[in-house]
Structures are given as structure tokens and as C-alpha cells.
Amino acid sequence: MSLNLQDIPRVKTITKEDFLKHYFKPQKPVVIECFIENWPAYSNWSLDYMKRVGGDITIPLYDDRPVDYKDGFNQPHAKMKLADYIDLLKREPTKYRIFLWNAIKEIPQLQKDFSFPDFGLRLLKGFPMLFFGGRDSYTFMHYDIDLANIFHFHFEGQKQIILFDQKQNKYLYKVPHALITREDIDFANPDFEKWPMLKNAQGYQTTLNHGEVLYMPEGYWHYMRYITPGFSMSLRAIARNPKNFSKAIYNIVVMRNFDNAMRRIQGQKWIDWKNQQAITKTHKNL
């Protein structure tokens, strides 16, 4: 048995009006296949190119280890020169990923390789974030703290995507005071005996190829696995739904600080309690 996932709709290209009508307003995901072919990045951006323009920069790395109470919010697990990291990606599988890296600040010439597209939403131009990963590395199922509208542009190789909207929370074993599900759930091959409520979750799936753009609506859960070594860039626009915008402010101002305080006070007991609550609360719906 597998997750109940439908394929994310795909279009070759799209107008602003059609995007707003068919995907943004109903808050549905879509893959746009041929939207950035006029960008220099479409032809230039590869792992080798990134090594050439930014190889000497030291970058933060993350892996799939469980959350530890000693870790700060989004605290990296290691650091490495970008050139050494890309060599590692191309040489062998590795769990290390680059996550939420604002490379444009450190490699300004990258800005010349792309433009901010007009989807009818005001994109946050100061926060183009890059993500890198090796074969079979993945992100835990999570949603972004600001519940933003996200446009995810993929480069080099292929990337598996699984999405759920916020209506599926009661089935996903969401960890309280956090933005993740239980980290020991393998969403690529879930154990339904251990996690029976996942059978009720309804989501989306796709495989992104070089140059394709995925629109993820506000607050969508996402699991991403690198089928081959590659990287992506995300552009974002703030949540337009008042409920989501309020939740974003709460997450940033209250939830994150509360969680960090409880880690300092209770240590690993706090992490263990949250993980148990994810099961207890979800199984109330059995």
C-alpha cells in the first residue's frame, strides 16, 4: 500500500491571469515546465557552475539526524567549502544538504542569471533561497514558518516532491510547537502499521526536472528527495490569507521563541514529549 497521492497538474507555460484564477485563488499546486528557458540560469546553472562562481565560500550543511534539544532553530550540522561539498555530491551519496541558503548575497553575480517573474504576487526579492542535495538525501516533511506562497525552481537532475495541504494535519503525525511531522516517518515508503492514520491523508506528488517550476500554496507540507544530485531556488510571496498571515506571525514571534525556551529549560524531555504527543493526538482520530 502507498500514500494516497494524485499527480500535481502540469502546464507547459501559463499567463499571470490563468495562474491566479486556476492555482493561486483555489490554492492548488502546479508545475510549470517551460517558464524560465529565457533565463541565463536555465543554460548556465549546474553544480559545476556553482562550484566555479562560489567554490571558496563556506556553506552551512544539514542532514537527516533527529532534532536534538541542544540544536538551535535551523542550526547547521556541519560546514564545508562549496567546492568540496559539490565534489562530495558528485562522488558519492551523502545526507548533507544545503538548506535555506541566501546565496545571492554571497555570490551577487547569480542575480544576473534570473529575473523575478510576474505571477501576480509580490515576491520577496531579498530572499531567493538555494537548496542543494545528493542522491537520496531528503528533507523531513515540514511546512515553512511563514506559510508563504513558494515558487520552487529546480536545476540539474531530478527531485521527488510530496505535498499535503493543512487540512491533512490530523493524519500526518504533526509535532506540536514545531513545523514538522514525526521525523521517523519514511514518506517515500511509509509503514502503515506503525503510522495507520497516514492512510487517510490525501496529497500530491511529482518529479521535478531541470528548469521546471513548482508552485506550492500557502502552508503546504512538503517532502523533497533528491533522486540525483542537484539544487533548487525558491522565491516566495507572503501569505495573503489573513488566517495564514496571522499564523505566520505567531510562528515567528511566539512559537519559535517558546520552543527554544523549552529546549533550554527541559532539554531532551521536551523533544521526547513533543514526539509522543504527535502520536497521541493523531491516534485520537483512529
Tab-separated table of N, CA and C in Angstrom, residues 15 40 47 85 169 285:
chain	number	residue	atom	x	y	z
A	15	THR	N	-0.131	32.076	-18.237
A	15	THR	CA	-0.235	33.522	-18.075
A	15	THR	C	-0.482	33.862	-16.617
A	40	PRO	N	19.360	33.125	-18.280
A	40	PRO	CA	20.710	32.552	-18.375
A	40	PRO	C	20.892	31.348	-17.442
A	47	LEU	N	25.869	22.148	-11.122
A	47	LEU	CA	26.766	22.024	-9.977
A	47	LEU	C	28.157	22.557	-10.309
A	85	TYR	N	31.987	20.508	-1.109
A	85	TYR	CA	30.659	19.894	-0.994
A	85	TYR	C	30.176	19.392	-2.354
A	169	ASN	N	-3.518	17.852	8.413
A	169	ASN	CA	-2.714	17.830	9.645
A	169	ASN	C	-3.073	16.691	10.583
A	285	ASN	N	-7.874	10.229	16.568
A	285	ASN	CA	-8.787	10.208	15.439
A	285	ASN	C	-8.999	8.816	14.867
